[in-house]
PDB file of C-alpha atoms and ligand atoms in Angstrom:
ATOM      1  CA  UNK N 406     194.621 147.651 132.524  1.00 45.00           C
ATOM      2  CA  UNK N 407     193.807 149.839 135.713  1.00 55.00           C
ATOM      3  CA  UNK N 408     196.537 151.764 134.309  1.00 59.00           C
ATOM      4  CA  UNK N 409     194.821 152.316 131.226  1.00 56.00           C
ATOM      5  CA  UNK N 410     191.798 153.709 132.845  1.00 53.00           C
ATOM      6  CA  UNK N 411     193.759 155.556 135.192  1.00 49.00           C
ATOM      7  CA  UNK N 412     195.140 157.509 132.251  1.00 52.00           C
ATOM      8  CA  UNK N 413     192.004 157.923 130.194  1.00 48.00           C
ATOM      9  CA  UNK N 414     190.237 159.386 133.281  1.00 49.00           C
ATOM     10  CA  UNK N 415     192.896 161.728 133.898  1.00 48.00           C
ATOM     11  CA  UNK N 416     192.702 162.534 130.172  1.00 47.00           C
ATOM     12  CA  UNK N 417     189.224 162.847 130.311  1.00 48.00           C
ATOM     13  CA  UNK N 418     189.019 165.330 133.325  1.00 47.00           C
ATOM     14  CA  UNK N 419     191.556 167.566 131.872  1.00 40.00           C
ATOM     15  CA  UNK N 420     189.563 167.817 128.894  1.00 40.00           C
ATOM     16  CA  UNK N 421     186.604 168.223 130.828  1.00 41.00           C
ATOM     17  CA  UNK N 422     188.386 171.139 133.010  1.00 45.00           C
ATOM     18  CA  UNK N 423     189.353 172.646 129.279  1.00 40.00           C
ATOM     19  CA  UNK N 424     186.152 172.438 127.971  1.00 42.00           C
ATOM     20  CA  UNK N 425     183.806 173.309 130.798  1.00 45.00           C
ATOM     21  CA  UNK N 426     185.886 177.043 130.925  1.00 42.00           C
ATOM     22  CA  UNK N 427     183.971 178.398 127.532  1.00 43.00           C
ATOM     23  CA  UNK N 428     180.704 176.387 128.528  1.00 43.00           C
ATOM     24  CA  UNK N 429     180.536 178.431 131.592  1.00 40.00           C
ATOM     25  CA  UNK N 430     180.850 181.469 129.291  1.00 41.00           C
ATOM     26  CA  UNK N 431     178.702 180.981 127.084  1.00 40.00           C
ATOM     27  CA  UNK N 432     176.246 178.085 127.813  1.00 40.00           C
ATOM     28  CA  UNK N 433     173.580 179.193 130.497  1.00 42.00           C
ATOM     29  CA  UNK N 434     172.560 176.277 133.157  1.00 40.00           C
ATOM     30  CA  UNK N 435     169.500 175.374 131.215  1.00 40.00           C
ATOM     31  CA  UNK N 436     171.500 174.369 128.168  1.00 43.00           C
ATOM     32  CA  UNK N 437     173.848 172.150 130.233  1.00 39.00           C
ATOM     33  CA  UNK N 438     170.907 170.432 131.984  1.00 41.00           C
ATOM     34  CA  UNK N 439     169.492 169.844 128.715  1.00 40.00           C
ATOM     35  CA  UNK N 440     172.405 168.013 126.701  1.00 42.00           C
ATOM     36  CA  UNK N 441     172.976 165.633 129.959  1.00 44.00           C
ATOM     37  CA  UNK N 442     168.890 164.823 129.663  1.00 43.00           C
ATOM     38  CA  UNK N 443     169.411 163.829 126.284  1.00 44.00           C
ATOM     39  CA  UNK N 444     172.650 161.497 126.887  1.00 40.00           C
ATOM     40  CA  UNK N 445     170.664 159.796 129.462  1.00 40.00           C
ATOM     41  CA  UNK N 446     168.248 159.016 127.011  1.00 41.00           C
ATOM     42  CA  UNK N 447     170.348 157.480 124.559  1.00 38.00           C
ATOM     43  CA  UNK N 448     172.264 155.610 126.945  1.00 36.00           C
ATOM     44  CA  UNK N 449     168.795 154.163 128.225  1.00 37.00           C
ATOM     45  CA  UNK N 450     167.765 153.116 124.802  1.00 37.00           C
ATOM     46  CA  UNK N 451     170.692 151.344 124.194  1.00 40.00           C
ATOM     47  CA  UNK N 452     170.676 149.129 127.122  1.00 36.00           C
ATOM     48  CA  UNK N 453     166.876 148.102 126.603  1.00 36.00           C
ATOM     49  CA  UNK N 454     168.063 147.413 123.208  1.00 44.00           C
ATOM     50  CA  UNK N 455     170.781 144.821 124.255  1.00 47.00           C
ATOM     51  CA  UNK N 456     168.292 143.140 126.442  1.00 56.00           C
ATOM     52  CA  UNK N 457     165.811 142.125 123.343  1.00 71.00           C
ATOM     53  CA  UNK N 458     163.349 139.866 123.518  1.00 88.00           C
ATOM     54  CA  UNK N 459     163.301 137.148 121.083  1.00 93.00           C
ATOM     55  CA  UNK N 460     161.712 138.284 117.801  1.00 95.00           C
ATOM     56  CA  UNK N 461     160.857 137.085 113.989  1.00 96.00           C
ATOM     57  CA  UNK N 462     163.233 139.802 112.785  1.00 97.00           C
ATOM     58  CA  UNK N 463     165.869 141.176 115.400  1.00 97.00           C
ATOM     59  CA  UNK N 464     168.167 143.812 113.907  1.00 97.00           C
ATOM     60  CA  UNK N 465     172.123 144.374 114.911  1.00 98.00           C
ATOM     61  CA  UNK N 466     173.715 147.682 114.927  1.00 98.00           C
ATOM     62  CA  UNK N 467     177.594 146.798 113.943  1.00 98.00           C
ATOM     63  CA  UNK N 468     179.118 149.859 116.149  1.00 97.00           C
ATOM     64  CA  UNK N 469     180.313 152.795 114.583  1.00 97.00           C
ATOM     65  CA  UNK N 470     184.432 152.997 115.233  1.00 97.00           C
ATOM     66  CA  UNK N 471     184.496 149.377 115.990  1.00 97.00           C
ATOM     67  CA  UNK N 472     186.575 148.675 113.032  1.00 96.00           C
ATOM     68  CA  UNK N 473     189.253 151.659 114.016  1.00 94.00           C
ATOM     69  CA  UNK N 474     188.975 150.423 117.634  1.00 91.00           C
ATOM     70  CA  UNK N 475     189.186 147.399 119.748  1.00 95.00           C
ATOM     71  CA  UNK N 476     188.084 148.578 122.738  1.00 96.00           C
ATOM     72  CA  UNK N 477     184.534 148.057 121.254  1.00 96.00           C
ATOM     73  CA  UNK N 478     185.827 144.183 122.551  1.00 96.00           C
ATOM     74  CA  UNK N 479     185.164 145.688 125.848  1.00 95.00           C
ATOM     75  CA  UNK N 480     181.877 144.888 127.194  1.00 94.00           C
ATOM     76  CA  UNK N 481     180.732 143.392 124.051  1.00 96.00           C
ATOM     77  CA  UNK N 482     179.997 147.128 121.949  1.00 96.00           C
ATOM     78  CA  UNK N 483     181.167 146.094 119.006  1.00 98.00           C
ATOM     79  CA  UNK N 484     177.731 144.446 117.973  1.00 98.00           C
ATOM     80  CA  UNK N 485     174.598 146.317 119.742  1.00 97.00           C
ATOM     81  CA  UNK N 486     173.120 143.667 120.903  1.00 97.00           C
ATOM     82  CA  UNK N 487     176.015 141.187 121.061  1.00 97.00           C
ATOM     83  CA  UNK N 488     173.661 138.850 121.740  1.00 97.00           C
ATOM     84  CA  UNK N 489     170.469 138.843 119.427  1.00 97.00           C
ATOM     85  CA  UNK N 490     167.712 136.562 119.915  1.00 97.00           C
ATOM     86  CA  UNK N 491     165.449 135.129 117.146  1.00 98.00           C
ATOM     87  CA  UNK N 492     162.421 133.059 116.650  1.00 98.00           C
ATOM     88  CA  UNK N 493     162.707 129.552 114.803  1.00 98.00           C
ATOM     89  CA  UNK N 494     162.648 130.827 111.106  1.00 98.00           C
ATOM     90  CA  UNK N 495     163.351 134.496 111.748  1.00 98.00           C
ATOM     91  CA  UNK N 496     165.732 136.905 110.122  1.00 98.00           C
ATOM     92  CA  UNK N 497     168.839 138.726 111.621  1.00 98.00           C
ATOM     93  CA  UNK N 498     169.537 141.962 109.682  1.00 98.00           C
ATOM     94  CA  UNK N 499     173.044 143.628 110.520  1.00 98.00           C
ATOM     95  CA  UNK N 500     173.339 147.197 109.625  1.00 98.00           C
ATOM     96  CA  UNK N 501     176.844 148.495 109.275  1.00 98.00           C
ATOM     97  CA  UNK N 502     176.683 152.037 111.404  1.00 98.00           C
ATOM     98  CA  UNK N 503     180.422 152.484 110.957  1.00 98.00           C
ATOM     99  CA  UNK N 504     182.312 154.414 108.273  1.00 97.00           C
ATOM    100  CA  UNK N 505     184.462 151.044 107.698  1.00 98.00           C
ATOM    101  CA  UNK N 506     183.368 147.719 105.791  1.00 98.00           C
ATOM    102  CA  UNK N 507     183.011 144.852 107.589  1.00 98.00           C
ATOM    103  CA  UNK N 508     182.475 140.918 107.199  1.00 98.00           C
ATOM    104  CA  UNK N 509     180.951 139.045 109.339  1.00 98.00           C
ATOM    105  CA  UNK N 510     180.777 134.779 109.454  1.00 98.00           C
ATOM    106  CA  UNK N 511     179.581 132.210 111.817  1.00 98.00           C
ATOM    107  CA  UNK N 512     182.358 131.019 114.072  1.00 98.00           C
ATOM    108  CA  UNK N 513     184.904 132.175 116.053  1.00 96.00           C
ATOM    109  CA  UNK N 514     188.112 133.545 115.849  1.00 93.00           C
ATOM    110  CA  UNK N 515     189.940 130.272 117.466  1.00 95.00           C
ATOM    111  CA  UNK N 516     188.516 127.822 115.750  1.00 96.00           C
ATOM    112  CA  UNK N 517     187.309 130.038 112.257  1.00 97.00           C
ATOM    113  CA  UNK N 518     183.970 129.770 110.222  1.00 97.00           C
ATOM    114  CA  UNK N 519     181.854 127.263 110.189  1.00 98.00           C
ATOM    115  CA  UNK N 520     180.195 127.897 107.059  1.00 98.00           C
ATOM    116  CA  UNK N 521     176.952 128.481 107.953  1.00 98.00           C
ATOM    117  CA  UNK N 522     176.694 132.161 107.150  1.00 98.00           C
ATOM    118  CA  UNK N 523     179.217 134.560 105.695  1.00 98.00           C
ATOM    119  CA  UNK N 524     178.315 138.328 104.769  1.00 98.00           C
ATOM    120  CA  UNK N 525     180.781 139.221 102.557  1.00 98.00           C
ATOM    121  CA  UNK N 526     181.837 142.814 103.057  1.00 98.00           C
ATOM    122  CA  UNK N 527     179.153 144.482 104.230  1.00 98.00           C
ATOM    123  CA  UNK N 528     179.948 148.751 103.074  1.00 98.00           C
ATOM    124  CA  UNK N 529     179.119 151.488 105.287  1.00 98.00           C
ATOM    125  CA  UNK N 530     175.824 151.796 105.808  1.00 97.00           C
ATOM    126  CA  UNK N 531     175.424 148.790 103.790  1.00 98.00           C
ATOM    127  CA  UNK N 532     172.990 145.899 105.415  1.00 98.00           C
ATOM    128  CA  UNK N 533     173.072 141.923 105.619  1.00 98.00           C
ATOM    129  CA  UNK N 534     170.204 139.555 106.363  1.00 98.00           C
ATOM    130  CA  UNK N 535     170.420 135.898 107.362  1.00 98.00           C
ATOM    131  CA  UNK N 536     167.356 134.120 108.041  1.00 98.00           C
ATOM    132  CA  UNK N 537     167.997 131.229 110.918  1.00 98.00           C
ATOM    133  CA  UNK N 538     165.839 128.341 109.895  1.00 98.00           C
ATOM    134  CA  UNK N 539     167.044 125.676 112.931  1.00 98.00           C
ATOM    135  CA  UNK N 540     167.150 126.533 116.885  1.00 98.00           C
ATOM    136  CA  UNK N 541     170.567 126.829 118.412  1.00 98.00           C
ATOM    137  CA  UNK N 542     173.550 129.394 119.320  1.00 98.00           C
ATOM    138  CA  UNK N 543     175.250 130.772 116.180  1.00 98.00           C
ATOM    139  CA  UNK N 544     178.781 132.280 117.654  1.00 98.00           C
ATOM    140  CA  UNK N 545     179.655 135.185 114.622  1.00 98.00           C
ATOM    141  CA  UNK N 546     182.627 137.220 114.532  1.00 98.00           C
ATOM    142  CA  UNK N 547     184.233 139.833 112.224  1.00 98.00           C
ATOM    143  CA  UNK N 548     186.821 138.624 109.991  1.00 97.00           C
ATOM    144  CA  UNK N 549     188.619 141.597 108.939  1.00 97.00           C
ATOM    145  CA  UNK N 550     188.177 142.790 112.687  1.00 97.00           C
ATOM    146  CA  UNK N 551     188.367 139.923 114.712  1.00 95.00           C
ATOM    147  CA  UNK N 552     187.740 141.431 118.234  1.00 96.00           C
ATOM    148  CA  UNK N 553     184.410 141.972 116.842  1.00 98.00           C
ATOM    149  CA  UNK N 554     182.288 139.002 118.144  1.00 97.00           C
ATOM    150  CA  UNK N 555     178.875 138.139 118.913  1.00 98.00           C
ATOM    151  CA  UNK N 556     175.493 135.750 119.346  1.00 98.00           C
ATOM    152  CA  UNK N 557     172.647 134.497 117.732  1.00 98.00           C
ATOM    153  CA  UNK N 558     170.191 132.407 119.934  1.00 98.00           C
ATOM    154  CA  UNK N 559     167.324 130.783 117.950  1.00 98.00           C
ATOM    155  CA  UNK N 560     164.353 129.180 119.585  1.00 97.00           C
TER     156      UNK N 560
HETATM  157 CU1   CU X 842     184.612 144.590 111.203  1.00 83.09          CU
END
C-alpha cells in the first residue's frame, strides 16, 4: 500500500516537474493562481456535499471512472455522498456521471441483494430514483462493479 503511494507520488512529481517547464513559459503567475482558486472550490463543494443533511429528495453522483477504477473504493468516491440521508418517504435519485453503465441493488457484496431495490443498468448519464417509504439503513452496492458501495439512512 505505502508502496503504492510512494510510486504514484513519485509519478506525480515527475509529471508535475514535466509539466510545470511550458507553464512557466507560457502561463503568467496570475493564470496559475487562478486555476488553483478554482480547484479549491470544487474540492470544497464536494466535501459539503458528502456531509448532507437529511432531505425529501437527496441526489447521488455515481463517480465518473469508478467503473474503470477501484480506487474510487478508497475513501468511499465511488458514490458522492456514500452516505445519503433521506426523510421518511423521500426519494434518492442516482445520476450516473461516468461514461460506463452501472447497476446498483440494495445489499452488499458478501451477503448479495436483498431485494428491496434494484436499478437495472443505469446508462451514462442515465438516472434512477427510489423512493424510501420505511426508516432504516439501506447498504447498496454496484453489481457489475462491486467495489462500488454505499448508504441510505432514512428517518
Ligand atoms: Cu458500477
Amino acid at each position: 500500500m505505502n508502496k503504492a503511494i510512494l510510486a504514484g507520488v513519485a509519478v506525480f512529481a515527475l509529471l508535475g516537474a514535466i509539466l510545470s517547464i511550458p507553464m512557466v513559459q507560457h502561463a503568467d503567475a496570475a493564470d496559475s493562481k487562478t486555476v488553483k482558486k478554482d480547484t479549491k472550490k470544487v474540492t470544497k463543494t464536494k466535501g459539503a456535499k458528502s456531509t448532507g443533511k437529511t432531505t425529501s429528495a437527496a441526489t447521488v453522483e455515481i463517480a465518473k471512472g469508478s467503473g474503470d477504477n477501484e480506487s474510487c473504493e478508497k475513501g468511499n468516491k465511488c458514490f458522492a455522498p456514500f452516505e445519503t440521508k433521506v426523510t421518511k418517504g423521500g426519494t434518492v435519485t442516482w445520476i450516473n456521471k461516468d461514461s460506463a453503465k452501472h447497476a446498483i441493488a440494495s445489499g452488499n457484496i458478501k451477503s448479495g441483494t436483498d431485494g428491496k431495490f434494484d436499478s437495472g443498468l443505469i446508462d451514462a448519464d442515465g438516472k434512477f430514483s427510489q423512493k424510501f417509504d420505511q426508516a432504516g439503513t439501506y447498504e447498496y452496492f454496484d453489481t457489475i462493479h462491486p467495489w462500488m458501495k454505499g448508504k441510505v439512512v432514512v428517518s
